[in-house]
mmCIF file of C-alpha atoms in Angstrom:
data_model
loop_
_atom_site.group_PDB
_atom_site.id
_atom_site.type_symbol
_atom_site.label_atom_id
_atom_site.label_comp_id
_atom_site.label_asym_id
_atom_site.label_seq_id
_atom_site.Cartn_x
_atom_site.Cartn_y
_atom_site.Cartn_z
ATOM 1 C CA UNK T 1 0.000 0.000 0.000
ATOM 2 C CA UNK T 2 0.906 3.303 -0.917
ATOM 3 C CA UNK T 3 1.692 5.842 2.140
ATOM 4 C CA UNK T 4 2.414 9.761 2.288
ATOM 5 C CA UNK T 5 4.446 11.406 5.187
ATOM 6 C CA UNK T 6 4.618 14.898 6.163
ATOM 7 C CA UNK T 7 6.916 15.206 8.579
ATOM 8 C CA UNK T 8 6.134 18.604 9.613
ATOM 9 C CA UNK T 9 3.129 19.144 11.737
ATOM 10 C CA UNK T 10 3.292 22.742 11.912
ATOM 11 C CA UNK T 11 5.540 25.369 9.882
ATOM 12 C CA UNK T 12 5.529 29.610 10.703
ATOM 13 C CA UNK T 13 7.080 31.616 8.041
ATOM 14 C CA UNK T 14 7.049 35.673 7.745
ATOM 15 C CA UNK T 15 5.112 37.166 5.668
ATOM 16 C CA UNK T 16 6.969 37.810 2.197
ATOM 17 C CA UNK T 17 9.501 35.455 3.119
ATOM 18 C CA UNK T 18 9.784 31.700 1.519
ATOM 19 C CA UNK T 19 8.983 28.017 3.160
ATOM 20 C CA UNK T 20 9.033 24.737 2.305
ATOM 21 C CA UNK T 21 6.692 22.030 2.988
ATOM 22 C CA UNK T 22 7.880 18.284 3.142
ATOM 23 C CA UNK T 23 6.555 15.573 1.798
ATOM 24 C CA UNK T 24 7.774 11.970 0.678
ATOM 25 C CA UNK T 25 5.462 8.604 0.050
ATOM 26 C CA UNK T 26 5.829 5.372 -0.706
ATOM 27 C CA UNK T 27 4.763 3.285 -3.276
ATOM 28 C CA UNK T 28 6.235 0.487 -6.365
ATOM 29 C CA UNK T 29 4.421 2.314 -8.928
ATOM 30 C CA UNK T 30 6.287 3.952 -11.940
ATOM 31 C CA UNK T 31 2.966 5.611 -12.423
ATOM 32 C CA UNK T 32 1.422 8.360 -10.319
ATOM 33 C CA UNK T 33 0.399 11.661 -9.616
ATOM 34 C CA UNK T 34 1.459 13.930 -7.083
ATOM 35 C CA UNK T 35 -0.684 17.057 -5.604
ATOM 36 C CA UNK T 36 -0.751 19.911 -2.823
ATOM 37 C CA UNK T 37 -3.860 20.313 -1.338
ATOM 38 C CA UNK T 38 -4.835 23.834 0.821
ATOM 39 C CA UNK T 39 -7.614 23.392 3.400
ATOM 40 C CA UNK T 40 -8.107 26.992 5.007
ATOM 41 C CA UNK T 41 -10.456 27.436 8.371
ATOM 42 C CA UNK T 42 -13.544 27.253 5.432
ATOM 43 C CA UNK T 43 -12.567 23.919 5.438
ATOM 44 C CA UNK T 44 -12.433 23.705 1.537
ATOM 45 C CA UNK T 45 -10.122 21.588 0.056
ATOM 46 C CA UNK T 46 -8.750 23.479 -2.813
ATOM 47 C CA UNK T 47 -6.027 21.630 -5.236
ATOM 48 C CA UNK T 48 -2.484 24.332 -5.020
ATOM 49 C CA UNK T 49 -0.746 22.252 -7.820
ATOM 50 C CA UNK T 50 0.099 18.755 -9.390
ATOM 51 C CA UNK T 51 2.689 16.840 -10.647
ATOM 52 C CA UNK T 52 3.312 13.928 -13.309
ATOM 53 C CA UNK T 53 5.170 11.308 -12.409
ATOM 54 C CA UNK T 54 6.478 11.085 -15.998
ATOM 55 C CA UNK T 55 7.227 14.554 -16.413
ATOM 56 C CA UNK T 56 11.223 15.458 -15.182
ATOM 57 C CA UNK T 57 9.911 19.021 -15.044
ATOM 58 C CA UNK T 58 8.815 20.154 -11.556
ATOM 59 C CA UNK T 59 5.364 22.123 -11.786
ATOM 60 C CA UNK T 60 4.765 25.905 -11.111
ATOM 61 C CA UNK T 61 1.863 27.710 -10.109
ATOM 62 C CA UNK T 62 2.888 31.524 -9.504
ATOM 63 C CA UNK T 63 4.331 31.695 -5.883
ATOM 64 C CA UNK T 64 4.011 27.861 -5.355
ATOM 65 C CA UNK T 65 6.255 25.394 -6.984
ATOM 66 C CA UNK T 66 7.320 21.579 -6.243
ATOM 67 C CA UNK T 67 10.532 19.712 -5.940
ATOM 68 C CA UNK T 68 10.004 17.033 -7.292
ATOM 69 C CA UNK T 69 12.356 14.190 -7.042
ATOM 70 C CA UNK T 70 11.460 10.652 -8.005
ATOM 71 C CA UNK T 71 14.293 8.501 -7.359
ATOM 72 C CA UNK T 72 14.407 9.984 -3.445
ATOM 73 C CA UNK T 73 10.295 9.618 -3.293
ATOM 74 C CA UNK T 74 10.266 13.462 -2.450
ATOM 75 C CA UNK T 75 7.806 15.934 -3.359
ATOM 76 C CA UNK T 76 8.197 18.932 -1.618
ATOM 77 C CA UNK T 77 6.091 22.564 -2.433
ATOM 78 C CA UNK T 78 7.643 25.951 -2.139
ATOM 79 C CA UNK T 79 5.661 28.563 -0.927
ATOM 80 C CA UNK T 80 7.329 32.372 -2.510
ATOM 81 C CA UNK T 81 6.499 35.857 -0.799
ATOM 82 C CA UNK T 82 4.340 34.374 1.472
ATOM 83 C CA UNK T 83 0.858 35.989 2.359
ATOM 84 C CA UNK T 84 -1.306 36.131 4.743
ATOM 85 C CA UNK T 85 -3.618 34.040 2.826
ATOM 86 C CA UNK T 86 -1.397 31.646 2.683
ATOM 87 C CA UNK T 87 -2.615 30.587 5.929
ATOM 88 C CA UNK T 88 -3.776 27.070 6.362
ATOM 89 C CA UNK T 89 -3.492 22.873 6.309
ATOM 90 C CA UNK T 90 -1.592 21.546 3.130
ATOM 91 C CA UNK T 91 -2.051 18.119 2.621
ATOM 92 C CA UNK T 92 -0.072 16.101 0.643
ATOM 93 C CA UNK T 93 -1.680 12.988 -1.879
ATOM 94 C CA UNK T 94 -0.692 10.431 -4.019
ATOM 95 C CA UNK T 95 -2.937 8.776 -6.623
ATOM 96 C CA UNK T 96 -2.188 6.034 -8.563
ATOM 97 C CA UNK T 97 -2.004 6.312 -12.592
ATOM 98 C CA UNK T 98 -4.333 4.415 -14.792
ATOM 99 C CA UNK T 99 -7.741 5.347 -15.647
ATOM 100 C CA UNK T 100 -8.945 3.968 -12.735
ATOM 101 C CA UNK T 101 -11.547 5.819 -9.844
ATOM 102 C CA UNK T 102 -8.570 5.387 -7.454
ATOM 103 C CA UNK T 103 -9.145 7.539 -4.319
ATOM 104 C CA UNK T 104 -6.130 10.067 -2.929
ATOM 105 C CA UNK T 105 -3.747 9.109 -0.355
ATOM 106 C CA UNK T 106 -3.321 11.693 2.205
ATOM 107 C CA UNK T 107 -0.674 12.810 4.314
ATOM 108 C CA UNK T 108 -1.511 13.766 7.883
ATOM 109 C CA UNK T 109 -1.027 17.749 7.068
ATOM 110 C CA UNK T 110 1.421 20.246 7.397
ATOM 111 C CA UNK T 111 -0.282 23.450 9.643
ATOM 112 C CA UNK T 112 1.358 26.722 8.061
ATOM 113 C CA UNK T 113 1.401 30.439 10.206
ATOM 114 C CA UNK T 114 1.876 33.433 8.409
ATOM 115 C CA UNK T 115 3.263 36.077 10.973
ATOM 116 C CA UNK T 116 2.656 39.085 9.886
ATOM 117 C CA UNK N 1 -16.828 25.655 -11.356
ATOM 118 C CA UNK N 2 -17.646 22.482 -10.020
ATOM 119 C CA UNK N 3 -19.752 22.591 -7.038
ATOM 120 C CA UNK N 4 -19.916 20.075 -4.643
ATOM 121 C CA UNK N 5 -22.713 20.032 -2.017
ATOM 122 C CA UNK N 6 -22.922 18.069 1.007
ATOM 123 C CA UNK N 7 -26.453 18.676 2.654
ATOM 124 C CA UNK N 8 -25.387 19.622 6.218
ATOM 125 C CA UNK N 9 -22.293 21.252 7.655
ATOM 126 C CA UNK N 10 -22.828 20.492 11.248
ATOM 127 C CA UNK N 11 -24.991 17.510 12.676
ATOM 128 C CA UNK N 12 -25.135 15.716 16.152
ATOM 129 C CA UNK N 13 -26.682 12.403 16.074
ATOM 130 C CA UNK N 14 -27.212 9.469 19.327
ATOM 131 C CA UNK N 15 -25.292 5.766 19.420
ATOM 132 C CA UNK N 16 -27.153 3.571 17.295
ATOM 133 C CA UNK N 17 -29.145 6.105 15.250
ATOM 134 C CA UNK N 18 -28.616 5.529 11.351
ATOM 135 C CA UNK N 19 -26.961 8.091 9.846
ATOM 136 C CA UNK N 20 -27.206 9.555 5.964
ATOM 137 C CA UNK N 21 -24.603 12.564 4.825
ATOM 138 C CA UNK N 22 -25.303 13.642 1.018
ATOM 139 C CA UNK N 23 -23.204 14.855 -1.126
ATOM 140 C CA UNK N 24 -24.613 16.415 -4.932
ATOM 141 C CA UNK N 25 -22.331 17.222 -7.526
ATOM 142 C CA UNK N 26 -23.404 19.655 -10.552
ATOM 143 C CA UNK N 27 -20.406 18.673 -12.725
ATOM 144 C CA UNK N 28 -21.423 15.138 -14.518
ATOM 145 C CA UNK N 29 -18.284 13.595 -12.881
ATOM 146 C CA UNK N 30 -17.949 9.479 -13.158
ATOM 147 C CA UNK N 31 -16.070 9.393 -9.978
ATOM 148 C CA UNK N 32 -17.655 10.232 -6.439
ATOM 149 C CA UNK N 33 -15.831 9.472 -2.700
ATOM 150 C CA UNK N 34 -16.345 9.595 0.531
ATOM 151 C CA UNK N 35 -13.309 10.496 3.124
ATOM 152 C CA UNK N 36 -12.837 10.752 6.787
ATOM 153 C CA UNK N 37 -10.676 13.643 8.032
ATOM 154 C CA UNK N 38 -9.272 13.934 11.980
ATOM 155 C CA UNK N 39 -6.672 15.464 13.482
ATOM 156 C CA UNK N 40 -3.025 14.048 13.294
ATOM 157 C CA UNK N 41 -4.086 11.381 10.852
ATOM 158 C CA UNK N 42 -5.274 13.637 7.819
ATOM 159 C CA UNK N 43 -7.517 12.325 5.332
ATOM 160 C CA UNK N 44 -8.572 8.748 4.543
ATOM 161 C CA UNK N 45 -11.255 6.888 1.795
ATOM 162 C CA UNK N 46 -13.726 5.238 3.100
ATOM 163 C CA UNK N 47 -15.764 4.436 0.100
ATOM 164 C CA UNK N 48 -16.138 5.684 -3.815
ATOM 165 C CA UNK N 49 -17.843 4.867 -6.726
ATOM 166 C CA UNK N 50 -17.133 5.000 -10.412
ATOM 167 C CA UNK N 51 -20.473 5.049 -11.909
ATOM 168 C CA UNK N 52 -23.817 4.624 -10.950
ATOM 169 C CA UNK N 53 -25.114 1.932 -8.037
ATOM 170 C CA UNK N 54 -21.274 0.928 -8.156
ATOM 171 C CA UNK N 55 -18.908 1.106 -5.122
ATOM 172 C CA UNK N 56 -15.409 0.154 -3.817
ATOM 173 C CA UNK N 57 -14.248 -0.079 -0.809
ATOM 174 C CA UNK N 58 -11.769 2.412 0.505
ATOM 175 C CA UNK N 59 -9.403 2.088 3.430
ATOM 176 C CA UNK N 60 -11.369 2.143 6.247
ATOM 177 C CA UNK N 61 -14.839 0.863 5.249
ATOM 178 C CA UNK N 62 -15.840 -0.748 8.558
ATOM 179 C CA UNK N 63 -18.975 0.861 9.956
ATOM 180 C CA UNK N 64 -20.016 2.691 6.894
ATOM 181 C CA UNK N 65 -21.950 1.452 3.340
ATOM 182 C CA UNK N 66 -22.633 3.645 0.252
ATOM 183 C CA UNK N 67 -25.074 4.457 -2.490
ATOM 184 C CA UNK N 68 -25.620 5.616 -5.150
ATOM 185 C CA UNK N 69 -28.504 5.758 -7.503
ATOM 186 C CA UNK N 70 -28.195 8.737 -9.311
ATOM 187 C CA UNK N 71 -24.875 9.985 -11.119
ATOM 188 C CA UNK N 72 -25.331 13.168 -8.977
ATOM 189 C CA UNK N 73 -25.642 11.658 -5.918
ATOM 190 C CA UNK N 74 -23.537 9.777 -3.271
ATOM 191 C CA UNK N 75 -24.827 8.975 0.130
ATOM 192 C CA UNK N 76 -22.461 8.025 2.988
ATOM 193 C CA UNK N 77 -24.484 5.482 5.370
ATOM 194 C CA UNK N 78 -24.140 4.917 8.671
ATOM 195 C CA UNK N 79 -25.895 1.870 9.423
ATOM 196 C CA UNK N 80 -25.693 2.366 13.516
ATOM 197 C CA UNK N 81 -23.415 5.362 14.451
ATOM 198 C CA UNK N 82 -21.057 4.952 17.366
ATOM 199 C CA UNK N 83 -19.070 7.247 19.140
ATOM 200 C CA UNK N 84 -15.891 6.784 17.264
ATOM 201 C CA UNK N 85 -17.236 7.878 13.723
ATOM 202 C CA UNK N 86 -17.661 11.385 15.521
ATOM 203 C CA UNK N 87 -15.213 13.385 12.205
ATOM 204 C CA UNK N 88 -15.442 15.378 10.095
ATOM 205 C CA UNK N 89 -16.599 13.702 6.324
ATOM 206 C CA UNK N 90 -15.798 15.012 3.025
ATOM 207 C CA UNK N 91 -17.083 14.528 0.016
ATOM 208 C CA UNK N 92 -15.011 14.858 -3.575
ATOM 209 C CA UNK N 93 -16.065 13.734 -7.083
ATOM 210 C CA UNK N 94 -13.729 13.764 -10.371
ATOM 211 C CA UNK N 95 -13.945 12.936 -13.839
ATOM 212 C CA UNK N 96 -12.088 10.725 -15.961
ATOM 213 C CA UNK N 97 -12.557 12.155 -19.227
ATOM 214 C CA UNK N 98 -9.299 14.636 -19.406
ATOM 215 C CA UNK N 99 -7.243 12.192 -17.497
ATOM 216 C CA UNK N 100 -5.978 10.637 -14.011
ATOM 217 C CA UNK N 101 -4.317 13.816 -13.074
ATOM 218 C CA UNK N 102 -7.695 15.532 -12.772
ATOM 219 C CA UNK N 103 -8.201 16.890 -9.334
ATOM 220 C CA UNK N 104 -11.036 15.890 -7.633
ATOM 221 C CA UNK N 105 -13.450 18.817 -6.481
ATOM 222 C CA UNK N 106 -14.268 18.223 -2.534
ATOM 223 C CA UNK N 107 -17.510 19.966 -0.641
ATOM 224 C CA UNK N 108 -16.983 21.665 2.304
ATOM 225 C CA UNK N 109 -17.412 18.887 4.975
ATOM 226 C CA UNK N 110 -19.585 17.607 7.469
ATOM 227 C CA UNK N 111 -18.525 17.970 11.204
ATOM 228 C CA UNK N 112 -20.794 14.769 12.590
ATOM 229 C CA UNK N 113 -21.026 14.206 16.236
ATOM 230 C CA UNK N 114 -22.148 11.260 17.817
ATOM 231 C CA UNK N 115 -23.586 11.546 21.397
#
């Protein structure tokens, strides 16, 4: 079974400054997608950016950007010129490829602080 | 935007009641789940479904069972609640069409508590 570990329960960063979130995960697959997921205090999950498994190129989405590094398991994001909306869980999750209904696999969360 | 409704945000049901949380999706996805989220463990799939009145189990199915008879629809069951399903439930649905990197669209939870 696949598994995803944050190892960071709970990150502070200033605001404007940069941090990066942890993540690695587990799995036998050669075949998989990688995301960032933001949960603010709203308690929406909203998707921050993915990643291909089969694609060397780490993905970018303005200030947030992954480092991506499949031989180590490692998928961490990079948070630039933080904000205070910034503010919230991050959740790490693995999905299998295929075409497949496969469900996510979470991480336990990473809480981030903005100080202003 | 896909919208993704689950029918309460808060509810506070007894031991042994059975339980239904709803979740409608306006987007014609395929692909429907259920997931548990608690503190210090993050989230986890109990249950999703692929089309209609199929399911598949998730990771932690115990307690719970599914339906779903309409593409839109996907009911999480409780068949009789117990104290340690108290959690918060969210609901996500995706589509296969554009391909398995597709995120899947969550509502904005359930907080259940079970007296």
């Amino acid at each position: 079974a696949q598994t995803v570990t944050q190892s960071q329960p709970e990150m502070s960063v200033q605001e404007a400054e940069t941090v990066t979130l942890s993540c690695t995960y587990d799995t036998s697959e050669s075949d998989y997608y990688l995301f960032w997921y933001k949960q603010p205090p709203s308690r929406q999950m909203i998707l921050v950016i993915r990643q291909e498994a089969y694609k060397q190129q780490n993905a970018t989405e303005n200030r947030f950007s992954v480092n991506f590094q499949k031989a180590a398991k490692s998928f961490s994001l990079k948070i630039s010129d933080s904000q205070l909306g910034d503010a919230a869980m991050y959740f790490c999750a693995y999905r299998p490829g295929g075409g497949g209904a496969d469900g996510l696999t979470f991480g336990k969360g990473t809480h981030l602080i903005i100080q202003p | 935007d896909v919208k993704v409704t689950q029918s309460s945000r808060y509810l506070v049901k007894r031991t042994g009641e059975k339980v239904f949380l709803e979740c409608v999706q306006d987007m014609d996805h395929e692909n429907m789940f259920w997931y548990r989220q608690d503190p210090g463990l993050g989230l986890r799939l109990i249950y999703f479904s692929y089309d209609v009145k199929m399911k598949e189990k998730g990771d932690i199915p115990e307690g719970y069972s599914v339906s779903r008879e309409k593409k839109e629809r996907f009911s999480l069951i409780l068949e009789s609640a117990s104290t340690n399903q108290t959690s918060m439930y969210l609901c996500a649905s995706s589509s296969p069409g554009t391909g398995p990197n597709q995120p899947q669209h969550f509502g904005d939870g359930t907080r259940l508590s079970i007296l």
